[in-house]
PDB file of C-alpha atoms and ligand atoms in Angstrom:
ATOM      1  CA  UNK N   1    -100.486  37.496 114.021  1.00 86.00           C
ATOM      2  CA  UNK N   2    -103.571  38.180 111.866  1.00 92.00           C
ATOM      3  CA  UNK N   3    -103.823  40.548 109.604  1.00 93.00           C
ATOM      4  CA  UNK N   4    -107.046  41.864 111.363  1.00 94.00           C
ATOM      5  CA  UNK N   5    -104.852  42.399 114.658  1.00 92.00           C
ATOM      6  CA  UNK N   6    -102.293  44.515 112.687  1.00 97.00           C
ATOM      7  CA  UNK N   7    -104.822  46.604 111.799  1.00 97.00           C
ATOM      8  CA  UNK N   8    -105.804  47.430 114.915  1.00 97.00           C
ATOM      9  CA  UNK N   9    -102.260  47.822 116.303  1.00 98.00           C
ATOM     10  CA  UNK N  10    -101.981  50.498 113.132  1.00 98.00           C
ATOM     11  CA  UNK N  11    -104.592  51.869 114.136  1.00 98.00           C
ATOM     12  CA  UNK N  12    -103.397  52.393 118.138  1.00 98.00           C
ATOM     13  CA  UNK N  13    -100.794  54.730 116.545  1.00 98.00           C
ATOM     14  CA  UNK N  14    -101.873  57.947 117.040  1.00 98.00           C
ATOM     15  CA  UNK N  15    -100.109  61.131 114.541  1.00 98.00           C
ATOM     16  CA  UNK N  16     -98.327  63.892 116.338  1.00 98.00           C
ATOM     17  CA  UNK N  17     -97.649  66.487 113.830  1.00 98.00           C
ATOM     18  CA  UNK N  18     -95.033  68.928 115.202  1.00 96.00           C
ATOM     19  CA  UNK N  19     -93.411  66.779 117.754  1.00 96.00           C
ATOM     20  CA  UNK N  20     -91.059  67.004 119.225  1.00 91.00           C
ATOM     21  CA  UNK N  21     -89.886  69.118 116.642  1.00 89.00           C
ATOM     22  CA  UNK N  22     -91.797  71.821 113.777  1.00 93.00           C
ATOM     23  CA  UNK N  23     -91.560  69.109 110.535  1.00 93.00           C
ATOM     24  CA  UNK N  24     -91.703  65.413 112.934  1.00 92.00           C
ATOM     25  CA  UNK N  25     -94.502  63.503 111.956  1.00 97.00           C
ATOM     26  CA  UNK N  26     -94.144  61.816 115.508  1.00 97.00           C
ATOM     27  CA  UNK N  27     -95.891  58.271 115.739  1.00 98.00           C
ATOM     28  CA  UNK N  28     -97.196  57.857 119.395  1.00 98.00           C
ATOM     29  CA  UNK N  29     -97.998  54.465 120.605  1.00 98.00           C
ATOM     30  CA  UNK N  30     -99.555  55.491 124.050  1.00 98.00           C
ATOM     31  CA  UNK N  31    -103.267  54.405 122.661  1.00 98.00           C
ATOM     32  CA  UNK N  32    -101.284  51.037 122.551  1.00 98.00           C
ATOM     33  CA  UNK N  33     -99.663  50.285 125.476  1.00 98.00           C
ATOM     34  CA  UNK N  34    -102.554  51.713 127.360  1.00 98.00           C
ATOM     35  CA  UNK N  35    -104.754  49.058 126.455  1.00 98.00           C
ATOM     36  CA  UNK N  36    -104.697  45.540 127.358  1.00 98.00           C
ATOM     37  CA  UNK N  37    -105.654  43.396 124.439  1.00 97.00           C
ATOM     38  CA  UNK N  38    -103.257  46.360 121.964  1.00 98.00           C
ATOM     39  CA  UNK N  39    -100.109  46.087 124.466  1.00 98.00           C
ATOM     40  CA  UNK N  40    -100.742  42.175 124.367  1.00 98.00           C
ATOM     41  CA  UNK N  41    -100.644  41.941 120.855  1.00 98.00           C
ATOM     42  CA  UNK N  42     -97.979  44.063 120.442  1.00 98.00           C
ATOM     43  CA  UNK N  43     -95.212  41.997 122.488  1.00 98.00           C
ATOM     44  CA  UNK N  44     -97.261  38.602 120.920  1.00 98.00           C
ATOM     45  CA  UNK N  45     -95.912  40.133 117.258  1.00 98.00           C
ATOM     46  CA  UNK N  46     -91.890  40.448 118.185  1.00 98.00           C
ATOM     47  CA  UNK N  47     -92.290  37.026 120.215  1.00 98.00           C
ATOM     48  CA  UNK N  48     -93.812  35.060 117.208  1.00 97.00           C
ATOM     49  CA  UNK N  49     -90.970  36.183 115.145  1.00 97.00           C
ATOM     50  CA  UNK N  50     -88.378  35.397 117.677  1.00 98.00           C
ATOM     51  CA  UNK N  51     -89.369  31.873 119.707  1.00 97.00           C
ATOM     52  CA  UNK N  52     -87.788  29.069 118.957  1.00 97.00           C
ATOM     53  CA  UNK N  53     -84.621  30.973 117.694  1.00 97.00           C
ATOM     54  CA  UNK N  54     -81.676  30.527 119.223  1.00 98.00           C
ATOM     55  CA  UNK N  55     -81.167  34.274 120.861  1.00 98.00           C
ATOM     56  CA  UNK N  56     -78.740  35.059 124.004  1.00 98.00           C
ATOM     57  CA  UNK N  57     -79.701  38.196 124.929  1.00 98.00           C
ATOM     58  CA  UNK N  58     -81.973  40.886 123.879  1.00 98.00           C
ATOM     59  CA  UNK N  59     -80.982  44.676 124.126  1.00 98.00           C
ATOM     60  CA  UNK N  60     -83.970  47.135 124.021  1.00 98.00           C
ATOM     61  CA  UNK N  61     -83.111  51.272 122.673  1.00 98.00           C
ATOM     62  CA  UNK N  62     -83.903  53.835 125.759  1.00 97.00           C
ATOM     63  CA  UNK N  63     -86.911  54.208 126.401  1.00 97.00           C
ATOM     64  CA  UNK N  64     -89.800  52.672 124.606  1.00 98.00           C
ATOM     65  CA  UNK N  65     -86.935  49.801 123.282  1.00 98.00           C
ATOM     66  CA  UNK N  66     -87.340  48.695 126.711  1.00 98.00           C
ATOM     67  CA  UNK N  67     -91.300  48.556 126.910  1.00 98.00           C
ATOM     68  CA  UNK N  68     -90.756  45.679 124.048  1.00 98.00           C
ATOM     69  CA  UNK N  69     -87.771  44.411 124.749  1.00 98.00           C
ATOM     70  CA  UNK N  70     -87.978  43.493 128.159  1.00 98.00           C
ATOM     71  CA  UNK N  71     -91.008  41.500 127.879  1.00 98.00           C
ATOM     72  CA  UNK N  72     -89.525  39.628 125.121  1.00 98.00           C
ATOM     73  CA  UNK N  73     -86.975  38.925 126.591  1.00 98.00           C
ATOM     74  CA  UNK N  74     -89.139  37.500 130.060  1.00 98.00           C
ATOM     75  CA  UNK N  75     -91.207  35.517 127.976  1.00 98.00           C
ATOM     76  CA  UNK N  76     -88.330  34.038 126.261  1.00 98.00           C
ATOM     77  CA  UNK N  77     -86.857  32.997 129.593  1.00 98.00           C
ATOM     78  CA  UNK N  78     -83.371  35.415 128.488  1.00 98.00           C
ATOM     79  CA  UNK N  79     -81.656  38.201 129.334  1.00 98.00           C
ATOM     80  CA  UNK N  80     -82.917  42.192 128.878  1.00 98.00           C
ATOM     81  CA  UNK N  81     -79.536  44.495 128.375  1.00 98.00           C
ATOM     82  CA  UNK N  82     -80.298  48.433 128.277  1.00 98.00           C
ATOM     83  CA  UNK N  83     -79.058  50.727 125.893  1.00 98.00           C
ATOM     84  CA  UNK N  84     -79.195  53.921 127.592  1.00 98.00           C
ATOM     85  CA  UNK N  85     -78.844  57.437 126.849  1.00 95.00           C
ATOM     86  CA  UNK N  86     -75.406  59.228 128.061  1.00 95.00           C
ATOM     87  CA  UNK N  87     -75.084  59.940 131.800  1.00 97.00           C
ATOM     88  CA  UNK N  88     -77.923  56.985 132.823  1.00 98.00           C
ATOM     89  CA  UNK N  89     -75.916  53.980 133.182  1.00 98.00           C
ATOM     90  CA  UNK N  90     -73.664  53.428 136.839  1.00 98.00           C
ATOM     91  CA  UNK N  91     -70.667  51.095 135.180  1.00 98.00           C
ATOM     92  CA  UNK N  92     -67.915  51.154 133.249  1.00 98.00           C
ATOM     93  CA  UNK N  93     -69.639  51.947 129.432  1.00 98.00           C
ATOM     94  CA  UNK N  94     -68.957  52.062 125.703  1.00 97.00           C
ATOM     95  CA  UNK N  95     -69.981  54.744 124.217  1.00 97.00           C
ATOM     96  CA  UNK N  96     -71.132  56.184 120.564  1.00 95.00           C
ATOM     97  CA  UNK N  97     -73.084  59.703 118.989  1.00 91.00           C
ATOM     98  CA  UNK N  98     -75.414  59.236 116.789  1.00 88.00           C
ATOM     99  CA  UNK N  99     -78.035  61.890 115.093  1.00 80.00           C
ATOM    100  CA  UNK N 100     -81.795  61.304 115.339  1.00 74.00           C
ATOM    101  CA  UNK N 101     -84.260  62.474 113.011  1.00 63.00           C
ATOM    102  CA  UNK N 102     -84.440  65.193 115.090  1.00 65.00           C
ATOM    103  CA  UNK N 103     -81.450  66.158 116.815  1.00 72.00           C
ATOM    104  CA  UNK N 104     -78.131  64.445 117.936  1.00 83.00           C
ATOM    105  CA  UNK N 105     -77.612  62.635 120.663  1.00 89.00           C
ATOM    106  CA  UNK N 106     -75.515  59.577 122.246  1.00 94.00           C
ATOM    107  CA  UNK N 107     -75.844  56.379 123.710  1.00 96.00           C
ATOM    108  CA  UNK N 108     -74.029  54.018 126.255  1.00 98.00           C
ATOM    109  CA  UNK N 109     -73.703  49.962 126.723  1.00 98.00           C
ATOM    110  CA  UNK N 110     -72.283  48.164 129.963  1.00 98.00           C
ATOM    111  CA  UNK N 111     -68.583  47.136 128.906  1.00 97.00           C
ATOM    112  CA  UNK N 112     -69.657  43.525 130.503  1.00 98.00           C
ATOM    113  CA  UNK N 113     -73.541  42.974 129.583  1.00 98.00           C
ATOM    114  CA  UNK N 114     -72.766  40.928 126.831  1.00 98.00           C
ATOM    115  CA  UNK N 115     -70.734  38.286 126.857  1.00 97.00           C
ATOM    116  CA  UNK N 116     -67.955  37.402 123.147  1.00 97.00           C
ATOM    117  CA  UNK N 117     -70.079  35.588 120.947  1.00 97.00           C
ATOM    118  CA  UNK N 118     -73.579  35.624 122.091  1.00 98.00           C
ATOM    119  CA  UNK N 119     -76.499  36.270 119.938  1.00 98.00           C
ATOM    120  CA  UNK N 120     -78.047  38.983 120.466  1.00 98.00           C
ATOM    121  CA  UNK N 121     -81.399  40.567 119.108  1.00 98.00           C
ATOM    122  CA  UNK N 122     -82.087  44.925 119.084  1.00 99.00           C
ATOM    123  CA  UNK N 123     -85.069  45.710 119.979  1.00 99.00           C
ATOM    124  CA  UNK N 124     -87.030  49.475 119.413  1.00 98.00           C
ATOM    125  CA  UNK N 125     -90.244  51.185 119.014  1.00 98.00           C
ATOM    126  CA  UNK N 126     -89.387  52.611 115.588  1.00 98.00           C
ATOM    127  CA  UNK N 127     -86.953  52.868 112.719  1.00 98.00           C
ATOM    128  CA  UNK N 128     -86.473  56.192 111.343  1.00 95.00           C
ATOM    129  CA  UNK N 129     -83.376  56.992 109.885  1.00 92.00           C
ATOM    130  CA  UNK N 130     -81.278  54.445 111.500  1.00 95.00           C
ATOM    131  CA  UNK N 131     -78.738  56.543 113.231  1.00 93.00           C
ATOM    132  CA  UNK N 132     -79.906  55.261 116.701  1.00 94.00           C
ATOM    133  CA  UNK N 133     -79.529  51.627 115.722  1.00 96.00           C
ATOM    134  CA  UNK N 134     -76.689  51.849 113.456  1.00 96.00           C
ATOM    135  CA  UNK N 135     -74.693  53.031 116.341  1.00 95.00           C
ATOM    136  CA  UNK N 136     -76.533  50.306 119.090  1.00 97.00           C
ATOM    137  CA  UNK N 137     -75.677  48.104 116.291  1.00 97.00           C
ATOM    138  CA  UNK N 138     -71.882  48.904 116.337  1.00 96.00           C
ATOM    139  CA  UNK N 139     -71.736  49.046 120.140  1.00 97.00           C
ATOM    140  CA  UNK N 140     -73.350  45.658 120.508  1.00 97.00           C
ATOM    141  CA  UNK N 141     -70.184  44.331 118.617  1.00 96.00           C
ATOM    142  CA  UNK N 142     -67.990  46.525 120.137  1.00 95.00           C
ATOM    143  CA  UNK N 143     -68.497  44.693 123.657  1.00 94.00           C
ATOM    144  CA  UNK N 144     -68.615  41.079 121.457  1.00 96.00           C
ATOM    145  CA  UNK N 145     -71.914  40.460 120.730  1.00 98.00           C
ATOM    146  CA  UNK N 146     -73.030  38.853 117.588  1.00 98.00           C
ATOM    147  CA  UNK N 147     -75.750  41.203 116.754  1.00 98.00           C
ATOM    148  CA  UNK N 148     -77.997  38.693 114.429  1.00 98.00           C
ATOM    149  CA  UNK N 149     -81.527  40.658 113.763  1.00 98.00           C
ATOM    150  CA  UNK N 150     -82.574  44.461 114.346  1.00 98.00           C
ATOM    151  CA  UNK N 151     -86.864  44.176 114.695  1.00 98.00           C
ATOM    152  CA  UNK N 152     -89.251  47.295 115.772  1.00 98.00           C
ATOM    153  CA  UNK N 153     -92.675  47.290 115.603  1.00 98.00           C
ATOM    154  CA  UNK N 154     -92.826  50.571 113.434  1.00 98.00           C
ATOM    155  CA  UNK N 155     -90.400  51.514 109.882  1.00 98.00           C
ATOM    156  CA  UNK N 156     -90.061  54.761 108.880  1.00 98.00           C
ATOM    157  CA  UNK N 157     -89.578  53.258 105.301  1.00 98.00           C
ATOM    158  CA  UNK N 158     -89.133  56.750 103.501  1.00 98.00           C
ATOM    159  CA  UNK N 159     -86.225  57.396 105.472  1.00 96.00           C
ATOM    160  CA  UNK N 160     -84.517  54.215 104.520  1.00 97.00           C
ATOM    161  CA  UNK N 161     -83.402  53.187 107.603  1.00 97.00           C
ATOM    162  CA  UNK N 162     -82.276  49.974 107.055  1.00 98.00           C
ATOM    163  CA  UNK N 163     -79.868  50.293 104.691  1.00 98.00           C
ATOM    164  CA  UNK N 164     -77.593  51.448 107.739  1.00 97.00           C
ATOM    165  CA  UNK N 165     -78.284  48.797 109.862  1.00 98.00           C
ATOM    166  CA  UNK N 166     -77.015  46.660 106.595  1.00 97.00           C
ATOM    167  CA  UNK N 167     -75.822  43.658 106.234  1.00 97.00           C
ATOM    168  CA  UNK N 168     -77.496  42.992 109.841  1.00 98.00           C
ATOM    169  CA  UNK N 169     -81.573  42.196 108.498  1.00 98.00           C
ATOM    170  CA  UNK N 170     -84.350  43.914 109.756  1.00 98.00           C
ATOM    171  CA  UNK N 171     -87.548  43.291 110.640  1.00 98.00           C
ATOM    172  CA  UNK N 172     -90.646  45.711 110.800  1.00 98.00           C
ATOM    173  CA  UNK N 173     -94.214  45.177 111.945  1.00 98.00           C
ATOM    174  CA  UNK N 174     -96.133  48.521 110.913  1.00 98.00           C
ATOM    175  CA  UNK N 175     -94.550  49.715 108.126  1.00 98.00           C
ATOM    176  CA  UNK N 176     -95.222  53.916 106.654  1.00 98.00           C
TER     177      UNK N 176
HETATM  178  P1  AMP U 201     -83.583  57.036 113.902  1.00 67.19           P
HETATM  179  O1  AMP U 201     -82.209  56.792 115.159  1.00 67.19           O
HETATM  180  O2  AMP U 201     -83.749  58.629 113.431  1.00 67.19           O
HETATM  181  O3  AMP U 201     -84.040  55.435 113.495  1.00 67.19           O
HETATM  182  O4  AMP U 201     -84.926  57.266 115.092  1.00 67.19           O
HETATM  183  C1  AMP U 201     -85.496  56.170 116.143  1.00 67.19           C
HETATM  184  C2  AMP U 201     -84.833  56.767 117.186  1.00 67.19           C
HETATM  185  O5  AMP U 201     -86.245  57.831 118.090  1.00 67.19           O
HETATM  186  C3  AMP U 201     -86.387  55.475 117.804  1.00 67.19           C
HETATM  187  O6  AMP U 201     -85.537  55.364 119.481  1.00 67.19           O
HETATM  188  C4  AMP U 201     -87.535  56.269 118.046  1.00 67.19           C
HETATM  189  O7  AMP U 201     -88.335  55.619 119.229  1.00 67.19           O
HETATM  190  C5  AMP U 201     -87.511  58.159 117.900  1.00 67.19           C
HETATM  191  N1  AMP U 201     -88.076  57.887 116.690  1.00 67.19           N
HETATM  192  C6  AMP U 201     -87.868  58.761 115.455  1.00 67.19           C
HETATM  193  N2  AMP U 201     -88.582  59.277 115.043  1.00 67.19           N
HETATM  194  C7  AMP U 201     -89.436  59.237 115.568  1.00 67.19           C
HETATM  195  C8  AMP U 201     -91.166  59.497 114.983  1.00 67.19           C
HETATM  196  N3  AMP U 201     -91.282  59.586 113.823  1.00 67.19           N
HETATM  197  N4  AMP U 201     -91.999  59.039 115.719  1.00 67.19           N
HETATM  198  C9  AMP U 201     -91.404  58.239 116.958  1.00 67.19           C
HETATM  199  N5  AMP U 201     -90.204  58.180 117.396  1.00 67.19           N
HETATM  200  C10 AMP U 201     -89.288  57.936 116.810  1.00 67.19           C
END
């Protein structure tokens, strides 16, 4: 990805102050999604990093992780696994509670979503405090997956979320 294209992607991230709570600056990616070239570039940046590697499954985090994760899995020809907010998955699940930059939540994964020993990559739009992805990592391991990397379009570096994911390698493309 050229630095010019990364710059264009960055300019597609809109800051929305005080959403969903006072004091939070929400990184809105809908300007990227609605622009064909930018949406394609936002998928390509993940793909350039993933192509040619041994990856068995992509796990995407509800809901914006689905947008990138499913497109990446489609292009790589591998399976996609949704990690969902509590109460949305119909079959037997493992679950984990976690805290967000702006609240608390619980995540679930189907118990048979990943075959023991499969190499898994976790994808979401944004890494903030790392609470969501750390619980996602715990769930992936609980169902037998080997989490080889967590990849985010955006990282809020000042919140040090990657420390919560250690020792899992963390990759991000737009850092703030
Ligand atoms: P965290 O668990 O704190 O790392 O939060 C990450 C999750 O919450 C991701 O699924 C993000 O989509 C969402 N999120 C947290 N903070 C923000 C923010 N400032 N702007 C946009 N999304 C956010």
